[in-house]
PDB file of C-alpha atoms in Angstrom:
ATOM      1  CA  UNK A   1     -17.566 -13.335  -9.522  1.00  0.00           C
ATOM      2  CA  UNK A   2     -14.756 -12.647  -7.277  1.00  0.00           C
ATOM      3  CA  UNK A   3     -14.543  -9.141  -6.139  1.00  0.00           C
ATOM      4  CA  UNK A   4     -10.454  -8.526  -7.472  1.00  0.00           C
ATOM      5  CA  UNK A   5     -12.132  -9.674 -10.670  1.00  0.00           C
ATOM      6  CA  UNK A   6     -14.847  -7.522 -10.971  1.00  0.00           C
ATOM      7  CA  UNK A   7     -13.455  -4.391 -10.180  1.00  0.00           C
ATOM      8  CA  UNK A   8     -10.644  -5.047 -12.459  1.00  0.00           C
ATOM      9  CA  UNK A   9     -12.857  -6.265 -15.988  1.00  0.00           C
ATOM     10  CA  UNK A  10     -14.725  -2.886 -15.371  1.00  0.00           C
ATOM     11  CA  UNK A  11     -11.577  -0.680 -15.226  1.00  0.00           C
ATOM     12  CA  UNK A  12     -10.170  -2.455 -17.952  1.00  0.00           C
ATOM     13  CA  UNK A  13     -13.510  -1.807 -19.960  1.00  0.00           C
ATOM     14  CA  UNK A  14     -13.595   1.944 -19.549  1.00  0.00           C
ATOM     15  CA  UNK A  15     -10.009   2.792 -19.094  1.00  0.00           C
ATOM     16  CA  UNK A  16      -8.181  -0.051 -21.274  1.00  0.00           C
ATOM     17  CA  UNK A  17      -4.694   2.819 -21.927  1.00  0.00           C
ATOM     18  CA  UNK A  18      -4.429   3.756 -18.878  1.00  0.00           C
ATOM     19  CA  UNK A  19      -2.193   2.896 -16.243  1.00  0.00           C
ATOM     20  CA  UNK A  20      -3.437   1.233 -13.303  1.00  0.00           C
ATOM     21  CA  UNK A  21      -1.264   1.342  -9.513  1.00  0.00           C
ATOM     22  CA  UNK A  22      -2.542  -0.805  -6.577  1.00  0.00           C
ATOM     23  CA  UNK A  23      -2.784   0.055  -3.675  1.00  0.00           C
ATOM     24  CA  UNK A  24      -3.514  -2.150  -0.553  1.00  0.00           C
ATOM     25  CA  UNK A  25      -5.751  -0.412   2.394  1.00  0.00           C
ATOM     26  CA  UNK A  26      -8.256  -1.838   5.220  1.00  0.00           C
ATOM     27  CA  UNK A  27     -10.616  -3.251   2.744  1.00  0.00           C
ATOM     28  CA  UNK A  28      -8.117  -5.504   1.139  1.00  0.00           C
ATOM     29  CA  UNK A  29      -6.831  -6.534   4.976  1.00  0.00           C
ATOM     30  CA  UNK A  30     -10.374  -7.737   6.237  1.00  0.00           C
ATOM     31  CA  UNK A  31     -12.766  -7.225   3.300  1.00  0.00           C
ATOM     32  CA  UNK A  32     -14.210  -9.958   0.560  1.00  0.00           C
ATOM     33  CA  UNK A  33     -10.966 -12.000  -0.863  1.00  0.00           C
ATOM     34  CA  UNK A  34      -8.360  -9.857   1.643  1.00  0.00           C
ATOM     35  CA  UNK A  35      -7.158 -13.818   1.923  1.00  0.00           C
ATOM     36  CA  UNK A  36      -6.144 -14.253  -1.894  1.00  0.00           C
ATOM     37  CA  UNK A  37      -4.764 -10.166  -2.474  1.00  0.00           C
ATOM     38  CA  UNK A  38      -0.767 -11.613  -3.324  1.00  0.00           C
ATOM     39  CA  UNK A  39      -2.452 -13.986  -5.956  1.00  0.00           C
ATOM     40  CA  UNK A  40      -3.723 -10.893  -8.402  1.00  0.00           C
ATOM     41  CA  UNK A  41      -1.231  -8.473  -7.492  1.00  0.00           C
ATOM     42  CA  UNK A  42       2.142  -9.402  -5.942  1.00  0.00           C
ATOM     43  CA  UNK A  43       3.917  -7.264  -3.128  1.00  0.00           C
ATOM     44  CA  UNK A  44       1.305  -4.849  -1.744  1.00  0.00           C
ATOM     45  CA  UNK A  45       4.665  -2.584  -1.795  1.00  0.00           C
ATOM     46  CA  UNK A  46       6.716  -1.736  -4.485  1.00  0.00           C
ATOM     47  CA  UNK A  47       8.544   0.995  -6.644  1.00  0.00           C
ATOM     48  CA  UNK A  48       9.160   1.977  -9.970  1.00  0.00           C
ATOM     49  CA  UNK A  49      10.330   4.740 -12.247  1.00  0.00           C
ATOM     50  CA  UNK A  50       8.408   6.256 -14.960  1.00  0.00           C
ATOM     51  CA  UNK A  51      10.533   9.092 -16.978  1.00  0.00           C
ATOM     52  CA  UNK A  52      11.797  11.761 -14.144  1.00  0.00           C
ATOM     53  CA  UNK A  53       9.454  10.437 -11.384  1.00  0.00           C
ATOM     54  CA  UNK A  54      10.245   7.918  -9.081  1.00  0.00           C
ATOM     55  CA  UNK A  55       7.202   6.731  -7.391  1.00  0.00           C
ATOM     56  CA  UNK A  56       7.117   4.752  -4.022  1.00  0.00           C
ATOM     57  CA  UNK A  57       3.405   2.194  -3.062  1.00  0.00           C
ATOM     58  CA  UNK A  58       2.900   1.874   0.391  1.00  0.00           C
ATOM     59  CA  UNK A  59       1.130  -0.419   2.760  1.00  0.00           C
ATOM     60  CA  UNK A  60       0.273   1.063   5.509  1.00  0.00           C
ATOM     61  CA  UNK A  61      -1.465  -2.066   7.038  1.00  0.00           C
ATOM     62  CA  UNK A  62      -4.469  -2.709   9.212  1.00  0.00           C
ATOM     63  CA  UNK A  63      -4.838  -1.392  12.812  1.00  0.00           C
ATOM     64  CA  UNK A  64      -7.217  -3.744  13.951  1.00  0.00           C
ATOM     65  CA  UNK A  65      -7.450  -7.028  16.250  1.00  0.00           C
ATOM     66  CA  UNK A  66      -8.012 -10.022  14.290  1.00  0.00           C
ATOM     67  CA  UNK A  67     -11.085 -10.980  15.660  1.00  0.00           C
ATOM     68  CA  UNK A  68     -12.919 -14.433  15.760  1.00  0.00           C
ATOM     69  CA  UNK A  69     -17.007 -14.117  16.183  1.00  0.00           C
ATOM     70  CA  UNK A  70     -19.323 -14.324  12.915  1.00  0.00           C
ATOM     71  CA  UNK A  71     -20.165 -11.555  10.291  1.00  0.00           C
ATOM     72  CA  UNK A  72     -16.472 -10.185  10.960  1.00  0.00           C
ATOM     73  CA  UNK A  73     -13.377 -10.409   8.125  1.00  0.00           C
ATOM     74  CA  UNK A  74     -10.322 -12.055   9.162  1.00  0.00           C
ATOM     75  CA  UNK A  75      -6.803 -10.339   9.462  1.00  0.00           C
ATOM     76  CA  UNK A  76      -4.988 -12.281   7.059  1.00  0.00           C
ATOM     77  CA  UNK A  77      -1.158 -10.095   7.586  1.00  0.00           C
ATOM     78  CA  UNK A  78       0.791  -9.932  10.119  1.00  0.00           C
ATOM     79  CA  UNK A  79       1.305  -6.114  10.229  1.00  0.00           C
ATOM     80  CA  UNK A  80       4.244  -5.629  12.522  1.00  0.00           C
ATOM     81  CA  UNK A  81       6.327  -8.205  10.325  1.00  0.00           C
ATOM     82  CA  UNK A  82       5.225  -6.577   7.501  1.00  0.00           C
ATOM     83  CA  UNK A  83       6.252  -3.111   8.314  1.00  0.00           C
ATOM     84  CA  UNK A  84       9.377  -3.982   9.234  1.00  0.00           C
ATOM     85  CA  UNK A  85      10.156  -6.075   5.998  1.00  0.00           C
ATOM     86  CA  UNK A  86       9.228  -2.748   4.207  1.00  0.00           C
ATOM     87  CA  UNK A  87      10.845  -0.135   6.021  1.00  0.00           C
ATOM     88  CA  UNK A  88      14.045  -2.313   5.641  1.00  0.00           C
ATOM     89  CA  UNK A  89      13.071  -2.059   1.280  1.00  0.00           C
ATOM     90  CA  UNK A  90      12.223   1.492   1.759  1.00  0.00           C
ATOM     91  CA  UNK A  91      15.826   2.640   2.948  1.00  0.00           C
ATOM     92  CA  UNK A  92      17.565  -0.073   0.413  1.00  0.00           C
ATOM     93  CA  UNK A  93      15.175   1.664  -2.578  1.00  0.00           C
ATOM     94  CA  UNK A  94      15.892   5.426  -1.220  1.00  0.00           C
ATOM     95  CA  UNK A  95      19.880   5.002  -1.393  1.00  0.00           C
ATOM     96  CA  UNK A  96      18.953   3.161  -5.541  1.00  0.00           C
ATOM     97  CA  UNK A  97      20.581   5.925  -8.212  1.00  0.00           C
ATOM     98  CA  UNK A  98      17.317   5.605  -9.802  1.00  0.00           C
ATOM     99  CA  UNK A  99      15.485   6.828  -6.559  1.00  0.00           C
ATOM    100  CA  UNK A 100      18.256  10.001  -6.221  1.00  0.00           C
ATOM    101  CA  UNK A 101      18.432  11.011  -9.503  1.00  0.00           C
ATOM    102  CA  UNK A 102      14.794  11.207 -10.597  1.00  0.00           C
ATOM    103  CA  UNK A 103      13.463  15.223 -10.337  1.00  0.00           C
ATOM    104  CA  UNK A 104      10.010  13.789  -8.825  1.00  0.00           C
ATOM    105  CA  UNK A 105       9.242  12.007  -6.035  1.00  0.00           C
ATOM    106  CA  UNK A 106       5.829  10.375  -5.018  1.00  0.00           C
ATOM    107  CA  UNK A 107       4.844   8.427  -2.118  1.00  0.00           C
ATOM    108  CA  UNK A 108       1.516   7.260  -2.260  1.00  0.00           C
ATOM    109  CA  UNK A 109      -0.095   4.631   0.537  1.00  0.00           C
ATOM    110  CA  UNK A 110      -3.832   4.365   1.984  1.00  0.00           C
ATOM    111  CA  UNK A 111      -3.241   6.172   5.064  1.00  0.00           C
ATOM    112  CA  UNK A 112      -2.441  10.164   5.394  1.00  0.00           C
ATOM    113  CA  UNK A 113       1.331  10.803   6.785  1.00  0.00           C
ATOM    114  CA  UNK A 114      -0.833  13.731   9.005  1.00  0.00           C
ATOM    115  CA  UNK A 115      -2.651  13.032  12.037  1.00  0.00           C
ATOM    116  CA  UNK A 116      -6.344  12.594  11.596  1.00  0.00           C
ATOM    117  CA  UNK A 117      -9.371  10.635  13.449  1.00  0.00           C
ATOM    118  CA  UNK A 118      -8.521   7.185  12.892  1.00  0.00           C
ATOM    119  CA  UNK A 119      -4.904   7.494  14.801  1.00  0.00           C
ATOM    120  CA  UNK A 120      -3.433   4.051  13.601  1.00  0.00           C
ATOM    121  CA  UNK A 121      -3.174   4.936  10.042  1.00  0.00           C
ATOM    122  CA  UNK A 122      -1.380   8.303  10.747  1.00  0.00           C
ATOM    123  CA  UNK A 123       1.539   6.579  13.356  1.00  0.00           C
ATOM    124  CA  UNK A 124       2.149   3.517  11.022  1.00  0.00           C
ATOM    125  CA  UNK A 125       3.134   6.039   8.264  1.00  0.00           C
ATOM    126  CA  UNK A 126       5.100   7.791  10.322  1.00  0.00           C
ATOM    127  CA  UNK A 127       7.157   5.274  11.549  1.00  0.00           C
ATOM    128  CA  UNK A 128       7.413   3.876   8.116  1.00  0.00           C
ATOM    129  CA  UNK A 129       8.429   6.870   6.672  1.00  0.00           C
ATOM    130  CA  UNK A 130       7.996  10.053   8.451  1.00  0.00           C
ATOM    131  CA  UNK A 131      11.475  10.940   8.167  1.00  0.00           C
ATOM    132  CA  UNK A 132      11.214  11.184   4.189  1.00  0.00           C
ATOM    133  CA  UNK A 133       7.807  13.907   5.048  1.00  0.00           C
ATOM    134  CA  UNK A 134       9.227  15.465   8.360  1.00  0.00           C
ATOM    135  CA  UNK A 135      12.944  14.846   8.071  1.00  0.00           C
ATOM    136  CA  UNK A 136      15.116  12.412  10.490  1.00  0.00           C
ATOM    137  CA  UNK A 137      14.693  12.643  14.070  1.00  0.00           C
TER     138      UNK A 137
END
């Protein structure tokens, strides 16, 4: 059984009311089915509003060199494209009404917007969207 497959039956088994948000980190770059990730969930960013909260999904992306010897995952995005598709979304979705009116805010993405040991992850948030955690520069 595919891996996307598996993990989703058994959330769905124990958890079949609750809500469910994806979100795309290292694993799903190099790891078992990273090539087929669009086909069982869509956009690995996107927004939505649920009551007063506005939430915002991140991809941070995938540090890494795509690298070609055996027993290692292939990178299947082209991060720097990527990032720069979403930061474009990110300031058309911040000006939305529904972003500025809603009393709650989340951002949630795989990497920390702090620095911490794997450096990558920390810079490619910031860049995405430090200025909404540390104000414009």
């Amino acid at each position: 059984m595919h891996y996307f497959n598996w993990f989703l039956n058994g959330f769905y088994r124990k958890n079949q009311l609750k809500p469910l948000t994806i979100v795309k980190g290292n694993h799903e770059y190099r790891g078992n089915g990273s090539d087929i990730y669009p086909e069982h969930f869509g956009r690995s960013y996107y927004s939505f509003r649920h009551g007063d909260v506005f939430f915002i999904v991140l991809d941070t992306g995938e540090g890494g060199e795509t690298v070609w010897k055996p027993g290692h995952h292939l990178l299947y995005t082209d991060t720097a494209q990527l990032l720069s598709e979403q930061q474009e979304w990110l300031e058309r979705i911040t000006a939305s009404e529904a972003f500025k009116s809603a009393r709650y805010r989340i951002v949630v993405a795989h990497a920390s917007p702090f620095k911490y040991h794997a450096k990558f992850y920390g810079n490619t948030i910031r860049k995405l969207a430090g200025k909404f955690f540390f104000g414009a520069k």
